[in-house]
Coordinates of C-alpha atoms and ligand atoms in Angstrom, one line a residue:
X280 CA 0.0 0.0 0.0
X281 CA 1.3 3.4 -0.9
X282 CA 1.7 5.9 1.9
X283 CA -0.3 4.1 4.6
X284 CA -0.9 7.5 6.3
X285 CA -1.9 9.3 3.2
X286 CA -5.4 10.5 3.1
X287 CA -6.7 12.8 0.3
X288 CA -7.6 16.2 1.5
X289 CA -9.1 17.4 -1.8
X290 CA -11.6 16.1 -4.3
X291 CA -9.0 15.6 -7.0
X292 CA -6.3 13.7 -5.1
X293 CA -6.3 10.0 -5.8
X294 CA -7.3 7.5 -3.2
X295 CA -4.3 5.1 -3.3
X296 CA -6.5 2.0 -3.4
X297 CA -8.1 3.2 -6.7
X298 CA -5.0 4.0 -8.7
X299 CA -4.6 1.5 -11.6
X300 CA -3.1 3.2 -14.5
X301 CA -1.0 6.4 -14.1
X302 CA 0.1 9.0 -16.6
X303 CA 3.4 10.4 -15.3
X304 CA 4.7 13.8 -16.4
X305 CA 8.3 12.7 -16.9
X306 CA 11.3 15.0 -17.3
X307 CA 14.0 12.4 -17.1
X308 CA 15.4 14.0 -13.9
X309 CA 16.0 12.3 -10.5
X310 CA 12.6 13.0 -8.9
X311 CA 10.4 11.8 -11.7
X312 CA 12.7 8.8 -12.4
X313 CA 12.5 7.7 -8.8
X314 CA 8.8 8.3 -9.0
X315 CA 8.4 6.1 -12.1
X316 CA 9.6 3.1 -10.1
X317 CA 8.1 4.2 -6.8
X318 CA 4.5 4.3 -8.3
X319 CA 4.8 0.9 -9.8
X320 CA 6.1 -0.4 -6.5
X321 CA 3.8 1.4 -4.0
X322 CA 0.5 1.5 -6.0
X323 CA 0.9 -1.7 -8.0
X324 CA -0.1 0.4 -10.9
X325 CA 0.9 0.7 -14.6
X326 CA 2.8 3.8 -15.5
X327 CA 2.8 5.6 -18.8
X328 CA 5.2 8.5 -19.2
X329 CA 4.7 11.7 -21.0
X330 CA 7.5 14.2 -21.8
X331 CA 6.7 17.6 -23.3
X332 CA 9.1 19.5 -25.4
X333 CA 8.6 23.2 -24.8
X334 CA 12.0 24.1 -26.3
X335 CA 14.2 23.4 -23.3
X336 CA 17.7 23.8 -24.8
X337 CA 20.1 20.9 -25.0
X338 CA 17.6 18.1 -24.1
X339 CA 17.8 14.7 -25.9
X340 CA 14.2 13.5 -25.8
X341 CA 15.1 10.1 -27.3
X342 CA 17.4 9.5 -24.3
X343 CA 14.6 10.5 -21.9
X344 CA 12.2 8.2 -23.7
X345 CA 14.6 5.3 -23.5
X346 CA 15.2 5.9 -19.8
X347 CA 11.5 5.8 -19.0
X348 CA 11.0 2.5 -20.9
X349 CA 14.1 1.1 -19.1
X350 CA 12.5 2.0 -15.7
X351 CA 9.4 0.0 -16.6
X352 CA 7.0 2.6 -18.2
X353 CA 4.6 0.6 -20.4
X354 CA 4.8 3.5 -22.9
X355 CA 6.6 6.9 -23.2
X356 CA 5.4 9.6 -25.5
X357 CA 7.3 12.7 -26.3
X358 CA 5.2 15.6 -27.5
X359 CA 6.7 18.5 -29.4
X360 CA 4.5 21.3 -28.2
X361 CA 6.8 24.2 -29.1
X362 CA 4.5 25.8 -31.7
X363 CA 1.5 25.5 -29.5
X364 CA 3.4 26.9 -26.6
X365 CA 4.8 29.8 -28.6
X366 CA 1.5 30.7 -30.4
X367 CA -1.1 30.0 -27.8
X368 CA 0.7 30.9 -24.5
X369 CA 3.8 33.0 -25.1
X370 CA 2.1 35.1 -27.8
X371 CA -0.6 36.1 -25.3
X372 CA 2.0 36.9 -22.7
X373 CA 3.8 39.2 -25.1
X374 CA 0.6 41.1 -25.9
X375 CA 0.1 41.5 -22.1
X376 CA 3.8 42.5 -21.5
X377 CA 3.6 39.7 -18.9
X378 CA 6.1 40.1 -16.1
X379 CA 5.7 39.0 -12.4
X380 CA 7.7 40.7 -9.7
X381 CA 10.6 42.8 -11.1
X382 CA 11.4 40.7 -14.0
X383 CA 10.0 37.2 -14.3
X384 CA 8.3 36.7 -17.7
X385 CA 6.4 33.6 -16.5
X386 CA 8.0 31.0 -18.7
X387 CA 7.3 28.2 -16.2
X388 CA 3.9 29.6 -15.3
X389 CA 2.9 29.6 -19.0
X390 CA 4.3 26.1 -19.6
X391 CA 2.5 24.3 -16.8
X392 CA -1.1 24.7 -17.9
X393 CA -0.1 23.5 -21.4
X394 CA 1.8 20.5 -20.0
X395 CA -1.2 19.6 -17.7
X396 CA -3.7 20.0 -20.6
X397 CA -1.6 17.6 -22.7
X398 CA -1.4 15.2 -19.8
X399 CA -5.2 15.3 -19.6
X400 CA -5.6 14.6 -23.3
X401 CA -3.1 11.7 -23.2
X402 CA -4.5 10.2 -20.0
X403 CA -8.0 10.2 -21.6
X404 CA -6.7 8.7 -24.8
X405 CA -4.8 5.9 -23.0
X406 CA -7.3 5.0 -20.4
X407 CA -5.4 6.3 -17.4
X408 CA -7.3 7.1 -14.2
X409 CA -4.6 9.3 -12.5
X410 CA -2.0 11.9 -13.5
X411 CA 1.3 12.0 -11.5
X412 CA 3.7 14.9 -11.4
X413 CA 7.0 15.7 -9.7
X414 CA 6.0 19.0 -8.0
X415 CA 6.8 19.6 -4.4
X416 CA 4.3 20.9 -1.8
X417 CA 6.0 24.2 -1.5
X418 CA 6.0 25.6 -5.1
X419 CA 3.7 27.3 -7.6
X420 CA 3.9 24.5 -10.1
X421 CA 1.7 22.1 -8.1
X422 CA -1.0 24.8 -8.1
X423 CA -0.8 25.2 -11.8
X424 CA -0.9 21.5 -12.6
X425 CA -3.4 20.4 -10.1
X426 CA -5.8 23.3 -10.9
X427 CA -5.6 22.5 -14.6
X428 CA -6.4 18.8 -14.1
X429 CA -9.1 19.5 -11.7
X430 CA -10.6 22.1 -14.0
X431 CA -10.4 20.3 -17.3
X432 CA -10.9 16.7 -16.1
X433 CA -12.9 16.3 -12.9
X434 CA -12.9 12.5 -13.5
X435 CA -9.1 12.2 -13.3
X436 CA -7.2 12.2 -10.1
X437 CA -3.8 13.5 -9.2
X438 CA -0.9 12.1 -7.3
X439 CA 2.2 14.2 -6.4
X440 CA 4.5 11.8 -4.5
X441 CA 7.1 14.4 -3.6
X442 CA 4.4 16.1 -1.4
X443 CA 4.1 12.9 0.7
X444 CA 6.9 10.5 0.3
X445 CA 9.2 12.2 2.8
X446 CA 12.4 11.4 1.0
X447 CA 15.1 14.0 0.9
X448 CA 17.7 14.0 -1.8
X449 CA 19.9 11.5 0.0
X450 CA 17.1 9.0 0.4
X451 CA 16.1 9.5 -3.3
X452 CA 19.7 8.8 -4.4
X453 CA 19.8 5.7 -2.2
X454 CA 16.4 4.6 -3.7
X455 CA 17.8 5.2 -7.2
X456 CA 20.9 3.2 -6.5
X457 CA 19.0 0.2 -5.3
X458 CA 16.5 0.3 -8.2
X459 CA 19.1 0.7 -11.0
X460 CA 18.2 4.3 -11.7
X461 CA 21.2 6.3 -13.1
X462 CA 22.0 9.4 -11.1
X463 CA 23.4 12.3 -13.1
X464 CA 26.3 14.1 -11.5
X465 CA 26.7 11.7 -8.5
X466 CA 25.2 11.9 -5.1
X467 CA 27.4 14.4 -3.4
X468 CA 26.7 17.9 -4.9
X469 CA 22.9 18.5 -5.1
X470 CA 22.5 20.3 -8.4
X471 CA 20.6 23.5 -8.9
X472 CA 16.8 23.0 -9.4
X473 CA 16.3 24.0 -13.0
X474 CA 13.3 24.6 -15.1
X475 CA 13.5 25.9 -18.7
X476 CA 11.8 26.3 -22.0
X477 CA 12.1 28.5 -25.1
X478 CA 10.9 31.6 -23.0
X479 CA 13.5 31.3 -20.2
X480 CA 15.4 29.4 -17.6
X481 CA 15.3 29.4 -13.8
X482 CA 17.7 28.1 -11.2
X483 CA 16.9 27.6 -7.5
X484 CA 18.5 25.9 -4.6
X485 CA 22.1 25.6 -3.3
X486 CA 23.7 29.0 -2.5
X487 CA 20.8 30.8 -4.3
X488 CA 18.9 30.2 -1.0
X489 CA 21.5 32.5 0.8
X490 CA 20.2 35.9 0.0
X491 CA 23.6 37.6 0.6
X492 CA 25.4 35.2 -1.7
X493 CA 26.1 36.9 -5.1
X494 CA 25.6 34.7 -8.2
X495 CA 28.4 32.3 -9.0
X496 CA 29.1 32.1 -12.7
X497 CA 28.4 28.3 -13.0
X498 CA 24.7 29.0 -12.6
X499 CA 24.6 30.7 -16.0
X500 CA 24.2 27.9 -18.5
X501 CA 22.3 30.0 -21.1
X502 CA 23.5 33.6 -20.9
X503 CA 27.1 34.7 -21.2
X504 CA 28.1 36.6 -18.1
X505 CA 28.1 40.2 -19.2
X506 CA 31.8 40.7 -18.3
X507 CA 32.6 38.0 -20.9
X508 CA 30.3 39.2 -23.6
X509 CA 31.7 40.6 -26.9
X510 CA 33.3 44.1 -26.9
X511 CA 31.3 45.0 -30.0
X512 CA 27.6 45.9 -29.6
X513 CA 25.1 44.3 -31.8
X514 CA 21.9 45.8 -33.2
X515 CA 18.9 43.5 -33.4
X516 CA 15.7 44.6 -35.2
X517 CA 12.4 43.0 -34.2
X518 CA 9.4 43.4 -36.4
X519 CA 5.9 43.0 -35.0
X520 CA 2.5 42.6 -36.5
X521 CA -0.6 43.1 -34.3
X522 CA 1.6 42.6 -31.2
X523 CA 3.3 39.4 -32.4
X524 CA 7.0 39.3 -33.4
X525 CA 7.1 38.1 -37.0
X526 CA 10.7 38.9 -38.2
X527 CA 14.2 39.3 -36.8
X528 CA 16.7 41.4 -38.6
X529 CA 14.4 41.3 -41.6
X530 CA 14.0 37.5 -41.7
X531 CA 10.5 36.2 -41.3
X532 CA 10.3 33.3 -38.8
X533 CA 7.6 31.3 -37.0
X534 CA 7.3 32.5 -33.5
X535 CA 9.0 29.5 -31.8
X536 CA 11.9 29.8 -34.1
X537 CA 12.1 33.5 -33.7
X538 CA 12.2 33.3 -30.0
X539 CA 14.9 30.6 -30.2
X540 CA 17.0 32.9 -32.5
X541 CA 16.4 36.0 -30.3
X542 CA 17.5 33.9 -27.3
X543 CA 20.8 33.0 -29.0
X544 CA 21.6 36.6 -29.9
X545 CA 20.7 37.9 -26.4
X546 CA 22.5 35.1 -24.6
X547 CA 25.7 36.0 -26.6
X548 CA 25.5 39.6 -25.3
X549 CA 24.8 38.7 -21.6
X550 CA 21.2 40.0 -21.8
X551 CA 18.4 38.9 -19.6
X552 CA 19.9 38.0 -16.2
X553 CA 17.5 38.6 -13.3
X554 CA 18.2 37.8 -9.7
X555 CA 14.8 38.2 -7.9
X556 CA 13.1 37.4 -4.6
X557 CA 9.7 36.2 -5.5
X558 CA 6.4 36.0 -3.5
X559 CA 5.0 32.6 -4.3
X560 CA 1.3 32.0 -4.4
X561 CA 1.6 29.6 -1.4
X562 CA 3.1 32.4 0.7
X563 CA 6.8 31.7 0.6
X564 CA 9.4 34.2 -0.5
X565 CA 12.0 32.5 -2.6
X566 CA 15.0 33.6 -4.6
X567 CA 15.3 32.7 -8.3
X568 CA 18.1 33.3 -10.8
X569 CA 16.6 33.8 -14.2
X570 CA 18.2 33.7 -17.7
X571 CA 15.8 35.3 -20.1
X572 CA 17.6 36.4 -23.3
X573 CA 14.6 36.1 -25.7
X574 CA 12.2 37.8 -23.3
X575 CA 14.6 40.6 -22.6
X576 CA 14.6 41.5 -26.3
X577 CA 11.1 40.7 -27.4
X578 CA 9.2 42.2 -24.4
X579 CA 11.2 45.3 -24.7
X580 CA 10.4 45.6 -28.4
X581 CA 6.7 45.0 -27.8
X582 CA 6.3 47.4 -25.0
X583 CA 8.1 50.2 -26.9
X584 CA 5.9 49.7 -30.0
X585 CA 2.7 49.5 -27.9
X586 CA 3.4 52.8 -26.2
X587 CA 4.2 54.4 -29.5
X588 CA 0.9 53.5 -31.1
X589 CA -1.3 53.8 -28.0
X590 CA -3.0 57.0 -26.8
X591 CA -2.1 58.4 -23.4
X592 CA -5.3 56.9 -22.1
X593 CA -4.7 53.5 -23.4
X594 CA -1.1 53.6 -22.2
X595 CA -2.3 54.6 -18.7
X596 CA -4.8 51.8 -18.4
X597 CA -3.0 48.8 -19.9
X598 CA -0.2 48.3 -17.3
X599 CA -2.8 47.6 -14.6
X600 CA -4.5 45.0 -16.8
X601 CA -1.1 43.5 -17.8
X602 CA -0.3 43.1 -14.1
X603 CA -3.6 41.4 -13.4
X604 CA -3.1 39.1 -16.3
X605 CA 0.4 38.2 -15.1
X606 CA -0.8 37.5 -11.6
X607 CA -3.6 35.2 -12.7
X608 CA -1.2 33.2 -14.8
X609 CA 1.5 33.2 -12.2
X610 CA -0.9 32.0 -9.6
X611 CA -2.1 29.0 -11.6
X612 CA -5.5 30.4 -12.9
X613 CA -4.8 30.1 -16.6
X614 CA -8.4 28.6 -17.1
X615 CA -10.1 31.4 -15.2
X616 CA -12.5 33.3 -17.4
X617 CA -11.1 36.6 -16.5
X618 CA -7.8 35.7 -18.2
X619 CA -9.7 35.1 -21.5
X620 CA -11.7 38.4 -20.9
X621 CA -8.4 40.2 -20.5
X622 CA -7.1 38.5 -23.6
X623 CA -9.9 40.0 -25.6
X624 CA -8.8 43.4 -24.5
X625 CA -5.1 42.6 -25.2
X626 CA -6.1 41.6 -28.7
X627 CA -8.0 44.8 -29.2
X628 CA -5.1 46.9 -27.8
X629 CA -2.6 45.1 -30.0
X630 CA -4.5 45.6 -33.2
X631 CA -2.3 48.6 -34.1
X632 CA 1.0 47.2 -32.6
X633 CA 2.7 46.8 -36.0
X634 CA 6.2 48.1 -36.8
X635 CA 9.9 47.6 -36.1
X636 CA 12.0 48.3 -33.1
X637 CA 15.8 48.3 -33.1
X638 CA 17.6 47.3 -29.9
X639 CA 21.2 47.6 -29.1
X640 CA 22.8 44.8 -27.1
X641 CA 26.0 45.4 -25.3
X642 CA 27.5 43.5 -22.3
X643 CA 24.2 42.7 -20.5
X644 CA 22.2 45.7 -21.6
X645 CA 19.4 45.9 -24.1
X646 CA 18.4 49.4 -25.1
X647 CA 15.9 50.6 -27.7
X648 CA 17.6 52.8 -30.3
X649 CA 15.1 52.9 -33.2
X650 CA 11.4 52.6 -33.7
X651 CA 9.0 52.9 -36.7
X652 CA 5.4 52.2 -37.1
X653 CA 2.7 53.1 -39.6
X654 CA 0.3 53.4 -36.6
X655 CA 2.6 55.6 -34.5
X656 CA 0.6 58.5 -32.9
X657 CA 3.5 60.7 -33.6
X658 CA 4.2 63.5 -36.0
X659 CA 7.7 64.9 -36.2
X660 CA 6.3 68.2 -37.5
X661 CA 4.3 68.6 -34.3
X662 CA 6.9 67.4 -31.9
X663 CA 9.6 69.7 -33.1
X664 CA 10.5 72.9 -31.3
X665 CA 10.0 74.9 -34.4
X666 CA 6.7 76.6 -35.1
X667 CA 4.5 73.9 -36.7
X668 CA 1.1 75.5 -37.2
X669 CA -1.6 73.1 -38.5
X670 CA -3.0 70.8 -35.8
X671 CA -1.0 72.4 -33.0
X672 CA -1.4 76.0 -32.1
X673 CA 1.1 77.3 -29.5
X674 CA -1.1 80.4 -29.2
X675 CA -3.9 78.1 -27.8
X676 CA -1.6 76.7 -25.1
X677 CA -2.3 79.4 -22.4
X678 CA -6.1 78.9 -22.7
X679 CA -5.6 75.2 -22.2
X680 CA -3.4 75.8 -19.2
X681 CA -6.0 78.1 -17.6
X682 CA -8.7 75.5 -17.7
X683 CA -6.5 72.5 -17.1
X684 CA -5.2 74.0 -13.8
X685 CA -8.5 75.5 -12.7
X686 CA -9.5 73.0 -10.0
X687 CA -6.0 72.8 -8.6
X688 CA -5.7 76.6 -8.4
X689 CA -9.1 76.8 -6.6
X690 CA -8.2 74.1 -4.1
X691 CA -4.9 75.9 -3.4
X692 CA -6.7 79.1 -2.7
X693 CA -9.2 77.4 -0.3
X694 CA -6.4 75.7 1.6
X695 CA -4.4 78.8 2.0
X696 CA -7.3 81.2 2.8
X697 CA -6.4 81.6 6.5
X698 CA -2.7 82.3 5.8
X699 CA -3.6 85.1 3.3
Ligands
LIG267 N1 9.6 30.9 -9.6 C1 9.2 30.5 -10.9 C2 7.7 30.1 -10.9 O1 7.2 30.0 -9.9 C3 10.0 29.4 -11.5 C4 9.8 28.1 -10.9 C5 10.7 27.0 -11.5 N2 10.2 25.7 -11.3 C6 10.9 24.7 -10.9 N3 10.3 23.6 -10.7 N4 12.1 24.8 -10.6 O2 7.1 30.1 -11.9

């Protein structure tokens, strides 16, 4: 019997006695590899593995598949979801300038609802009764995955063994050793806890948990440390149509490929390193080191163009809606109707976001240097200091100021009556 003292506390958690056929979200790492064996052993259940390709760099999915089958999975599917991730998830995030905290563009938070949705589809197609995942009980990812499964598939149950099996890394390594599970990098040094996809990479754990410990260079596996970046700056031009990046340096690319390319250019120049303390949805504060070379370029380009084509009123409203969008997604509520309502606004607001932004990359910095758009609410003739006539009359300015400042002047007088 699995977890003799485990009792479900929610409607969607599996009752161990009823688990027969499990779809495991498998990454190939230690936790989910141990889990693959552990579920077979403790639940006497069949395990099917599902691995989702969201563009995590340097991953060999055939090796992961082989490992799952070696560990006794009755089947292992690898799904290439890069296009869907880019077009249905990251694209919406770009339109919403989605950033949580100081600089987290939500790559993990965007990936989890898609991974869980694919798990639901595959569990249904293969007759599984339960979905298993490797999230801990302290993070945001359990919220995103459990909430997705419970929303989309009330008939399916969830197990998250890491929440209950009470094994630390040492016990897991010991379990792996006795069950013939290969352990990458040996037992001694616990590795960083990594999550990545085509929109970014995060590292947690080890010295990162010491807030006064400055980043060690070995954490940066994607972005070149700025000190080592080229001495020559590079200009990158991002072209957008209706809020979506469509070309890089004049070359039209599918979004997934464009993001990958932007990531490579940004990484070379040390762009997109963020060291942030984050308020998790479960209440903890945790430090993350992020590497976000694609997002650093693309979000900057989008935001710049959006401001250029938006009126002052649109530009004042949107950041508040953007922030709401980002928090819903961060906090695991991708399927909440408000998110779709906000997307309708994002689409409307992005209808004019078409044009090109040039960004200069140099030793860790990304700076907008050029912009052009047929929809720019900008007229060089009007903006210049020279007399322009036409739409703008400088002679009308004093009249405007008189009425614009009327209430403020009256209030000042009332408040200073006694003094006078
Ligand atoms: N702090 C980020 C988030 O909550 C990144 C989490 C990374 N996930 C992970 N399993 N290491 O979305």
